[in-house]
Structure formats: structure tokens, C-alpha cells
Coordinates of C-alpha atoms in Angstrom, one line a residue:
X98 CA 27.6 -20.8 37.6
X99 CA 31.1 -19.2 37.2
X100 CA 31.8 -21.2 34.0
X101 CA 28.4 -20.6 32.6
X102 CA 28.7 -16.9 33.2
X103 CA 32.2 -16.8 31.7
X104 CA 30.9 -18.5 28.6
X105 CA 28.0 -16.1 28.3
X106 CA 30.0 -13.0 28.9
X107 CA 33.3 -13.8 27.2
X108 CA 34.7 -11.0 25.1
X109 CA 33.7 -11.2 21.5
X110 CA 35.2 -9.6 18.4
X111 CA 33.2 -7.0 16.5
X112 CA 30.4 -8.2 14.2
X113 CA 31.5 -9.1 10.7
X114 CA 29.3 -7.8 7.9
X115 CA 28.5 -11.2 6.7
X116 CA 26.9 -12.1 10.0
X117 CA 24.1 -9.6 9.8
X118 CA 23.5 -9.2 6.1
X119 CA 19.9 -9.6 5.0
X120 CA 18.6 -13.1 4.4
X121 CA 20.3 -14.8 7.3
X122 CA 18.2 -17.7 8.5
X123 CA 16.2 -16.8 11.6
X124 CA 17.2 -19.0 14.5
X125 CA 14.6 -20.0 17.0
X126 CA 15.3 -18.3 20.3
X127 CA 15.9 -21.3 22.4
X128 CA 16.4 -20.7 26.0
X129 CA 19.5 -21.7 28.0
X130 CA 19.1 -22.0 31.8
X131 CA 21.7 -21.2 34.4
X132 CA 21.0 -22.2 37.9
X133 CA 22.8 -20.7 40.9
X134 CA 22.6 -23.9 42.9
X135 CA 21.0 -26.9 41.1
X136 CA 20.7 -28.9 44.4
X137 CA 18.3 -26.3 45.9
X138 CA 14.7 -26.6 44.7
X139 CA 14.1 -22.8 45.0
X140 CA 17.3 -22.0 43.0
X141 CA 17.2 -18.7 41.0
X142 CA 16.7 -19.4 37.3
X143 CA 18.2 -16.9 34.8
X144 CA 17.2 -17.0 31.2
X145 CA 19.8 -16.1 28.6
X146 CA 19.0 -15.4 25.0
X147 CA 20.5 -17.9 22.5
X148 CA 21.7 -14.8 20.7
X149 CA 24.0 -13.7 23.6
X150 CA 27.3 -13.8 21.7
X151 CA 25.8 -12.1 18.7
X152 CA 24.2 -9.4 20.8
X153 CA 27.6 -8.6 22.4
X154 CA 29.3 -8.5 19.0
X155 CA 26.6 -6.2 17.6
X156 CA 26.7 -3.8 20.5
X157 CA 30.5 -3.6 20.2
X158 CA 30.3 -2.9 16.5
X159 CA 27.9 0.0 17.0
X160 CA 30.0 1.3 19.9
X161 CA 33.2 1.3 17.8
X162 CA 35.9 4.0 18.1
X163 CA 35.1 7.3 16.4
X164 CA 31.6 6.2 15.3
X165 CA 28.0 6.8 16.4
X166 CA 24.4 6.4 15.3
X167 CA 22.4 8.3 12.7
X168 CA 18.9 8.4 14.0
X169 CA 16.6 8.6 10.9
X170 CA 13.6 6.8 12.4
X171 CA 11.2 9.7 12.3
X172 CA 7.6 8.5 11.9
X173 CA 6.0 9.4 8.6
X174 CA 4.1 12.2 10.3
X175 CA 7.3 13.7 11.8
X176 CA 9.2 13.2 8.6
X177 CA 6.3 15.1 7.0
X178 CA 7.1 18.0 9.3
X179 CA 10.7 18.0 8.3
X180 CA 9.7 18.0 4.6
X181 CA 7.2 20.7 5.1
X182 CA 10.0 22.9 6.6
X183 CA 11.6 22.9 3.1
X184 CA 8.3 23.2 1.3
X185 CA 7.9 19.6 0.3
X186 CA 4.7 17.5 0.4
X187 CA 4.7 14.5 2.7
X188 CA 4.5 11.7 0.1
X189 CA 6.3 8.3 0.1
X190 CA 8.3 9.4 -2.9
X191 CA 9.6 12.5 -1.1
X192 CA 10.4 10.5 2.0
X193 CA 12.2 7.9 -0.1
X194 CA 14.2 10.6 -1.9
X195 CA 15.3 12.1 1.4
X196 CA 16.2 8.8 3.0
X197 CA 18.1 7.8 -0.1
X198 CA 20.1 11.0 0.2
X199 CA 21.0 10.1 3.8
X200 CA 22.1 6.5 3.4
X201 CA 24.1 6.9 0.1
X202 CA 26.5 9.6 1.4
X203 CA 29.9 8.4 0.2
X204 CA 32.1 7.3 3.1
X205 CA 29.4 7.7 5.7
X206 CA 30.4 4.4 7.4
X207 CA 33.7 5.9 8.5
X208 CA 31.8 8.0 11.1
X209 CA 28.5 6.2 11.4
X210 CA 28.2 2.7 12.8
X211 CA 24.5 2.3 13.0
X212 CA 21.3 3.8 11.5
X213 CA 17.9 3.7 13.2
X214 CA 15.1 3.2 10.7
X215 CA 11.4 3.6 10.7
X216 CA 9.5 0.5 9.7
X217 CA 8.7 1.9 6.2
X218 CA 12.4 2.5 5.6
X219 CA 13.4 -1.0 6.7
X220 CA 11.4 -2.5 3.8
X221 CA 12.1 0.4 1.4
X222 CA 14.4 0.7 -1.6
X223 CA 16.4 3.8 -2.7
X224 CA 15.2 5.8 -5.7
X225 CA 17.6 3.6 -7.8
X226 CA 15.8 0.4 -6.6
X227 CA 18.4 -0.9 -4.2
X228 CA 17.2 -2.1 -0.8
X229 CA 18.1 0.5 1.8
X230 CA 19.2 -2.3 4.2
X231 CA 21.7 -3.5 1.6
X232 CA 23.1 0.0 1.0
X233 CA 23.7 0.4 4.8
X234 CA 25.5 -3.0 5.0
X235 CA 27.8 -2.0 2.1
X236 CA 28.6 1.1 4.0
X237 CA 29.5 -1.0 7.1
X238 CA 26.6 0.5 9.0
X239 CA 24.5 -1.8 11.2
X240 CA 20.7 -1.3 10.5
X241 CA 18.4 -0.7 13.4
X242 CA 14.7 -0.3 13.8
X243 CA 12.3 1.9 15.9
X244 CA 9.9 -0.6 17.6
X245 CA 7.8 1.5 19.9
X246 CA 4.3 2.7 18.9
X247 CA 4.6 6.2 20.3
X248 CA 3.5 8.1 23.4
X249 CA 0.0 8.2 24.8
X250 CA -1.5 9.8 27.9
X251 CA -0.8 7.9 31.2
X252 CA -4.0 7.6 33.1
X253 CA -3.7 8.5 36.8
X254 CA -0.6 10.7 36.2
X255 CA 0.1 14.4 36.2
X256 CA -0.7 14.8 32.5
X257 CA 2.3 12.6 31.7
X258 CA 2.9 10.0 29.0
X259 CA 3.7 6.3 28.6
X260 CA 5.1 4.5 25.6
X261 CA 3.1 1.8 23.9
X262 CA 4.2 -1.1 21.7
X263 CA 4.8 -4.2 23.9
X264 CA 1.8 -6.1 22.4
X265 CA 3.1 -8.2 19.5
X266 CA 6.7 -7.0 20.0
X267 CA 8.1 -10.5 20.0
X268 CA 6.8 -11.4 16.6
X269 CA 7.7 -7.9 15.2
X270 CA 11.3 -8.1 16.4
X271 CA 11.7 -11.6 15.0
X272 CA 10.5 -10.3 11.6
X273 CA 12.8 -7.2 11.8
X274 CA 15.7 -9.5 12.5
X275 CA 14.8 -11.6 9.4
X276 CA 14.7 -8.4 7.4
X277 CA 18.2 -7.5 8.4
X278 CA 17.9 -5.3 11.5
X279 CA 20.3 -6.0 14.3
X280 CA 19.4 -3.4 17.0
X281 CA 16.2 -1.7 18.1
X282 CA 15.1 1.5 19.7
X283 CA 12.3 2.4 22.1
X284 CA 11.9 6.0 23.2
X285 CA 9.9 6.9 26.3
X286 CA 10.0 10.3 28.0
X287 CA 10.0 11.9 31.4
X288 CA 8.8 15.4 31.9
X289 CA 10.3 17.5 34.8
X290 CA 7.7 20.3 34.7
X291 CA 5.0 17.6 35.2
X292 CA 6.6 16.1 38.3
X293 CA 7.8 13.6 37.3
X294 CA 5.4 11.4 39.2
X295 CA 6.6 8.1 40.7
X296 CA 4.0 6.3 38.5
X297 CA 5.4 7.8 35.3
X298 CA 9.0 7.0 36.2
X299 CA 8.1 3.4 37.1
X300 CA 6.1 2.9 33.9
X301 CA 8.9 4.3 31.8
X302 CA 11.5 2.0 33.4
X303 CA 9.3 -1.1 33.3
X304 CA 8.3 -0.6 29.7
X305 CA 12.0 -0.2 28.7
X306 CA 13.0 -3.3 30.6
X307 CA 10.3 -5.5 29.0
X308 CA 11.1 -4.1 25.5
X309 CA 14.8 -4.8 26.1
X310 CA 14.3 -8.4 27.2
X311 CA 12.0 -9.1 24.3
X312 CA 14.4 -7.6 21.8
X313 CA 17.3 -9.6 23.1
X314 CA 15.3 -12.7 22.9
X315 CA 14.9 -12.1 19.2
X316 CA 18.4 -11.1 18.3
X317 CA 18.2 -7.3 18.5
X318 CA 20.4 -5.2 20.7
X319 CA 18.0 -2.8 22.5
X320 CA 18.8 0.9 22.7
X321 CA 17.4 1.9 26.1
X322 CA 16.1 5.5 25.8
X323 CA 14.4 7.2 28.7
X324 CA 14.5 10.8 27.4
X325 CA 14.3 13.5 30.1
X326 CA 12.8 16.3 28.1
X327 CA 14.5 19.7 27.9
X328 CA 11.1 21.4 28.4
X329 CA 11.0 23.6 31.6
X330 CA 12.6 26.4 33.5
X331 CA 14.5 24.2 36.0
X332 CA 18.2 24.4 36.7
X333 CA 20.8 21.7 36.0
X334 CA 20.8 20.4 39.6
X335 CA 17.1 19.5 39.2
X336 CA 17.8 17.7 36.0
X337 CA 20.6 15.7 37.7
X338 CA 18.3 14.8 40.6
X339 CA 15.5 13.5 38.3
X340 CA 18.0 11.6 36.1
X341 CA 19.5 9.8 39.1
X342 CA 16.0 8.6 40.1
X343 CA 15.1 7.6 36.5
X344 CA 18.3 5.7 35.8
X345 CA 18.1 3.9 39.2
X346 CA 14.6 2.6 38.3
X347 CA 15.7 1.7 34.7
X348 CA 18.6 -0.5 35.8
X349 CA 16.6 -2.1 38.6
X350 CA 14.0 -3.3 36.2
X351 CA 16.5 -4.2 33.5
X352 CA 18.1 -6.5 36.1
X353 CA 14.7 -7.8 37.2
X354 CA 14.0 -8.8 33.6
X355 CA 17.4 -10.6 33.2
X356 CA 18.6 -8.3 30.4
X357 CA 22.2 -8.9 29.4
X358 CA 24.0 -5.6 30.1
X359 CA 26.8 -6.4 27.6
X360 CA 24.2 -6.6 24.9
X361 CA 22.4 -3.2 25.3
X362 CA 23.2 0.4 24.3
X363 CA 22.0 3.4 26.2
X364 CA 20.6 6.6 24.7
X365 CA 20.3 9.1 27.5
X366 CA 19.7 12.8 27.6
X367 CA 22.7 14.9 28.6
X368 CA 22.3 16.6 32.0
X369 CA 21.5 20.3 31.1
X370 CA 19.2 23.0 32.5
X371 CA 15.7 23.2 31.2
X372 CA 15.4 24.9 27.8
X373 CA 13.6 27.9 29.3
X374 CA 16.1 28.3 32.2
X375 CA 17.6 31.8 32.3
X376 CA 21.2 30.5 32.2
X377 CA 22.8 28.1 29.7
X378 CA 25.4 25.6 30.9
X379 CA 28.9 25.4 29.4
X380 CA 30.0 22.2 27.7
X381 CA 32.3 21.7 30.7
X382 CA 29.4 21.9 33.1
X383 CA 27.3 19.5 31.0
X384 CA 30.2 17.0 30.9
X385 CA 30.8 17.2 34.6
X386 CA 27.2 16.6 35.6
X387 CA 26.5 14.0 32.9
X388 CA 29.6 12.0 33.6
X389 CA 28.9 12.1 37.3
X390 CA 25.5 10.7 36.7
X391 CA 26.9 7.9 34.4
X392 CA 29.5 6.9 37.0
X393 CA 26.9 6.7 39.7
X394 CA 24.3 4.8 37.7
X395 CA 25.7 2.9 34.6
X396 CA 27.6 -0.4 35.1
X397 CA 30.8 -0.6 33.1
X398 CA 29.5 -3.8 31.5
X399 CA 27.4 -1.6 29.2
X400 CA 29.4 -1.1 26.0
X401 CA 28.1 2.2 24.7
X402 CA 26.4 5.4 25.8
X403 CA 24.9 7.0 22.6
X404 CA 23.6 10.4 23.6
X405 CA 20.5 12.0 22.2
X406 CA 20.7 15.6 21.2
X407 CA 17.2 16.5 22.4
X408 CA 16.8 19.8 20.5
X409 CA 20.3 21.1 21.1
X410 CA 21.9 22.9 18.1
X411 CA 24.2 20.9 15.9
X412 CA 27.3 22.6 17.3
X413 CA 26.1 22.5 20.9
X414 CA 25.5 18.8 20.8
X415 CA 29.0 18.2 19.3
X416 CA 30.7 20.5 21.8
X417 CA 29.0 18.8 24.8
X418 CA 30.0 15.3 23.5
X419 CA 33.6 16.5 23.0
X420 CA 33.8 17.8 26.5
X421 CA 32.7 14.3 27.8
X422 CA 35.6 12.7 26.0
X423 CA 38.5 14.7 27.4
X424 CA 39.5 11.8 29.6
X425 CA 39.0 8.0 29.3
X426 CA 35.5 6.6 30.2
X427 CA 34.5 3.0 31.2
X428 CA 32.1 3.0 28.2
X429 CA 32.2 4.2 24.6
X430 CA 30.7 7.7 24.9
X431 CA 29.2 8.7 21.6
X432 CA 26.2 10.0 19.8
X433 CA 22.8 9.0 18.4
X434 CA 21.6 12.2 16.8
X435 CA 18.7 13.0 14.5
X436 CA 18.1 16.7 14.2
X437 CA 21.7 17.5 15.3
X438 CA 23.0 15.5 12.3
X439 CA 20.3 16.2 9.7
X440 CA 19.3 19.9 10.1
X441 CA 21.9 21.6 7.9
X442 CA 21.7 18.7 5.4
X443 CA 17.9 19.0 5.1
X444 CA 18.1 22.8 4.6
X445 CA 20.9 22.5 2.0
X446 CA 18.9 19.9 0.0
X447 CA 15.6 21.8 -0.1
X448 CA 14.1 19.0 -2.1
X449 CA 16.2 19.9 -5.2
X450 CA 18.0 17.1 -7.0
X451 CA 20.9 19.5 -8.0
X452 CA 21.5 20.1 -4.2
X453 CA 21.9 16.4 -3.3
X454 CA 25.7 16.4 -3.4
X455 CA 26.0 19.5 -1.3
X456 CA 23.5 18.2 1.2
X457 CA 25.4 14.9 1.5
X458 CA 28.6 16.9 2.1
X459 CA 26.8 18.8 4.9
X460 CA 25.8 15.5 6.6
X461 CA 29.3 14.1 6.2
X462 CA 30.7 17.3 7.9
X463 CA 28.4 16.8 10.9
X464 CA 29.2 13.1 11.1
X465 CA 32.9 13.8 11.0
X466 CA 32.6 16.6 13.6
X467 CA 30.9 14.2 16.0
X468 CA 33.5 11.5 15.2
X469 CA 36.2 13.9 16.3
X470 CA 34.1 14.7 19.4
X471 CA 34.0 11.0 20.2
X472 CA 37.8 11.1 20.3
X473 CA 37.7 14.4 22.3
X474 CA 39.4 16.3 19.4
X475 CA 36.6 18.6 18.1
X476 CA 37.5 22.3 18.0
X477 CA 34.3 23.9 16.7
X478 CA 36.2 26.0 14.1
X479 CA 34.6 26.9 10.8
X480 CA 31.0 26.0 11.8
X481 CA 28.2 27.6 9.8
X482 CA 25.5 29.8 11.3
X483 CA 22.9 27.2 10.4
X484 CA 24.7 24.6 12.5
X485 CA 24.5 26.9 15.6
X486 CA 20.7 27.4 15.4
X487 CA 18.6 26.2 18.3
X488 CA 16.6 23.1 17.4
X489 CA 14.5 22.8 20.5
X490 CA 10.7 22.2 20.0
X491 CA 8.4 22.3 23.0
X492 CA 6.6 19.0 23.6
X493 CA 8.6 17.4 20.8
X494 CA 7.0 14.2 19.4
X495 CA 9.0 11.8 17.3

């Protein structure tokens, strides 16, 4: 057992670009079996994905110093809302133009290690006819893919949600790997004003664990994301209490499903008061509560904690990340932001070709600011008013 574990979990170098470039032959996910005690008929059997070494390399690559994730996996409907905010129609051509702008920012790979894509984008080309996957690889950015099918009402709960998408997930993740994706994302949510009920927490944790096991079986590093929504008037202590419960369930079921911890990434919410709470927390308070939670719940085997912004302003999300990196952590503590990277960029672009360069510069500024925050060296000086605007949307749907 010891030698098998050592082989499975040996430290691996970061992933070389040639290892995940599009067109790599899909390997059949054979199963290796490790038995705790082969002489005992009832010995525990642990399945290990044939991709174990590659999963560890991919996770380490995404969790590399000074870099984080650009979340650009908005569904077509949500992307339409973003485009509508600048007066653009929700057409494939407009979505393609915006996504082209994002992935072709010169030098983006210096600060961004991974990009989460929507399925349309995974198979899409830029406006110049180059495959978006290939553009990301050239930028030294690992392509990822949103694999959940969205939130639906959870019967028997207190008006809560569950995340669908497990049906057919094995075949879909295998196809995404073949297309060039190397990590996956599954977002489920927990609502504090609605409880959360034990049923909703258990459903969220179990769904994430099944998704993680299936993704690893097909070569994709799963981003585990139980988002504790900002909605509510509760204080920071209540958020902490709920988060402890949620993360205990999540890791219990990840272990039950034999998920390789060295081959996952976490995308948690920061521990903050509810958005409607009368007092805001300082970055130092957010860091203290959040790191306390991580130390109590997250094994050091997990390579990267990639925080979601969850409706914080661009500057607030960066300040909070910076506060968490003022002393060494057992994990790579970084970012996986969507709105908190894209907001100023989108407003600057406004759908006008002549604004593309300025919009790309705005995205690079945000990416660099969060890179500095990953090193704990962000100061917040010279930030625009747009970057300080609140981005919270009640009942936000991706």
C-alpha cells in the first residue's frame, strides 16, 4: 500500500504545453486497484484514475505562483446580459467578438494560468478564424470547461436549488478532454437566508463529489465550487458557521468517492457578511475568517484555492485576496474571477472595434493586480472608480 500510494502521489513537475495541446490521443481510463490488505477478502478497494500523474501536473500548473483563473464560462443567456449592459444584441457573432477580445490580450498568460470556457467557446474560433483553444495554449493558459447544466429547484427543500448535469457527464468530459480541455468546473450554491437545509447541503456536497470523481476518471482536474451566496442580512460569523458545515460535508463525500485531493482545485466563497448586512468587513477580517476556515477544513494535499469573487467589486476582491497572502499558506491561494476581472474591460469595450486595445489593457491591469495580490504585494493605488463599483446581483445565475 505504501509503495502504491507513493507512486500515485509522487511530486510531479508542472504540465508542459505539449502535454495538453489539442489533438492528443484520448487514453481509455483504465482502472488501477490498490488493496489495503490483499490477504483479507473484505479488503478496501480504492480506484485510482489512470490520469493521476497528469491530474497532479495540471493542478500544479493552474496553481502556479502569481497566476490565477479567468472565468469566462458564462452561459449564452448570461453572456447576453453582459452584452445587453453595453447595448449589444446577444448573437453568436457578438459573443465571439467579446471572447476573442478576452483570450487575445497580449501577455495575459503571465498572470492567468487557466481559463474556464462555456461549451460553445471550447469549440469556437476567434474572429480571425483561429481556434480559441489554440490561442489559449499559445498564451500558456490551460483551457477548462464548465460541465454543470445549471441550477434547478430542489424538491423537499426550503425553496433551495440543486445542480444538475451528472447524466452523461462521463462521455461529455471524455469529449472535452479530446477537444483540449484539461480541467472542469461545477458550480452549486448554498443559500443562507433559506436555511440552508441539511438536504440542500448534502445534495450540493454529493453532487460535487460525483462530478469530481467522474472528471478525474476522464483526465480533467475538477474545480470544486460550493458557492455560499452573498445574499442575506447575516453577519460574518453566520457565514463562517455555514461554511464550516458545507466544507465538512464536501470533503467527506470527496473522500467517499475516492477523489484524488492532489488533483483537484477549490473555488470557495470568501467568508464575508451577507450583502445586505449593515456593516462591511475589512480585508483583514475577511482574511482572518477565511483562512481560519481553510485551516480547519482543507487538507494541505489540495494544491490550489482559487477564490470566486461572488459579486464583490473588482478592487474589493483584489484587496481581500491580497490580505490572505500576507503570510505563507499550505496551499496556493489565488483567484478564479469572472465579473471581478471583466467588468471594467467590458464597459471600456462597449462593443466598438476601436476600443478593443483599451479594453484589453483594462483586463491586463486587473489580471496584474490580482497577480500582485497572489504574492501579497497589491497596494490598491491608482484604481479607477469603475473598478470600485459593487457588482453584487441578488439571486445571481451563471
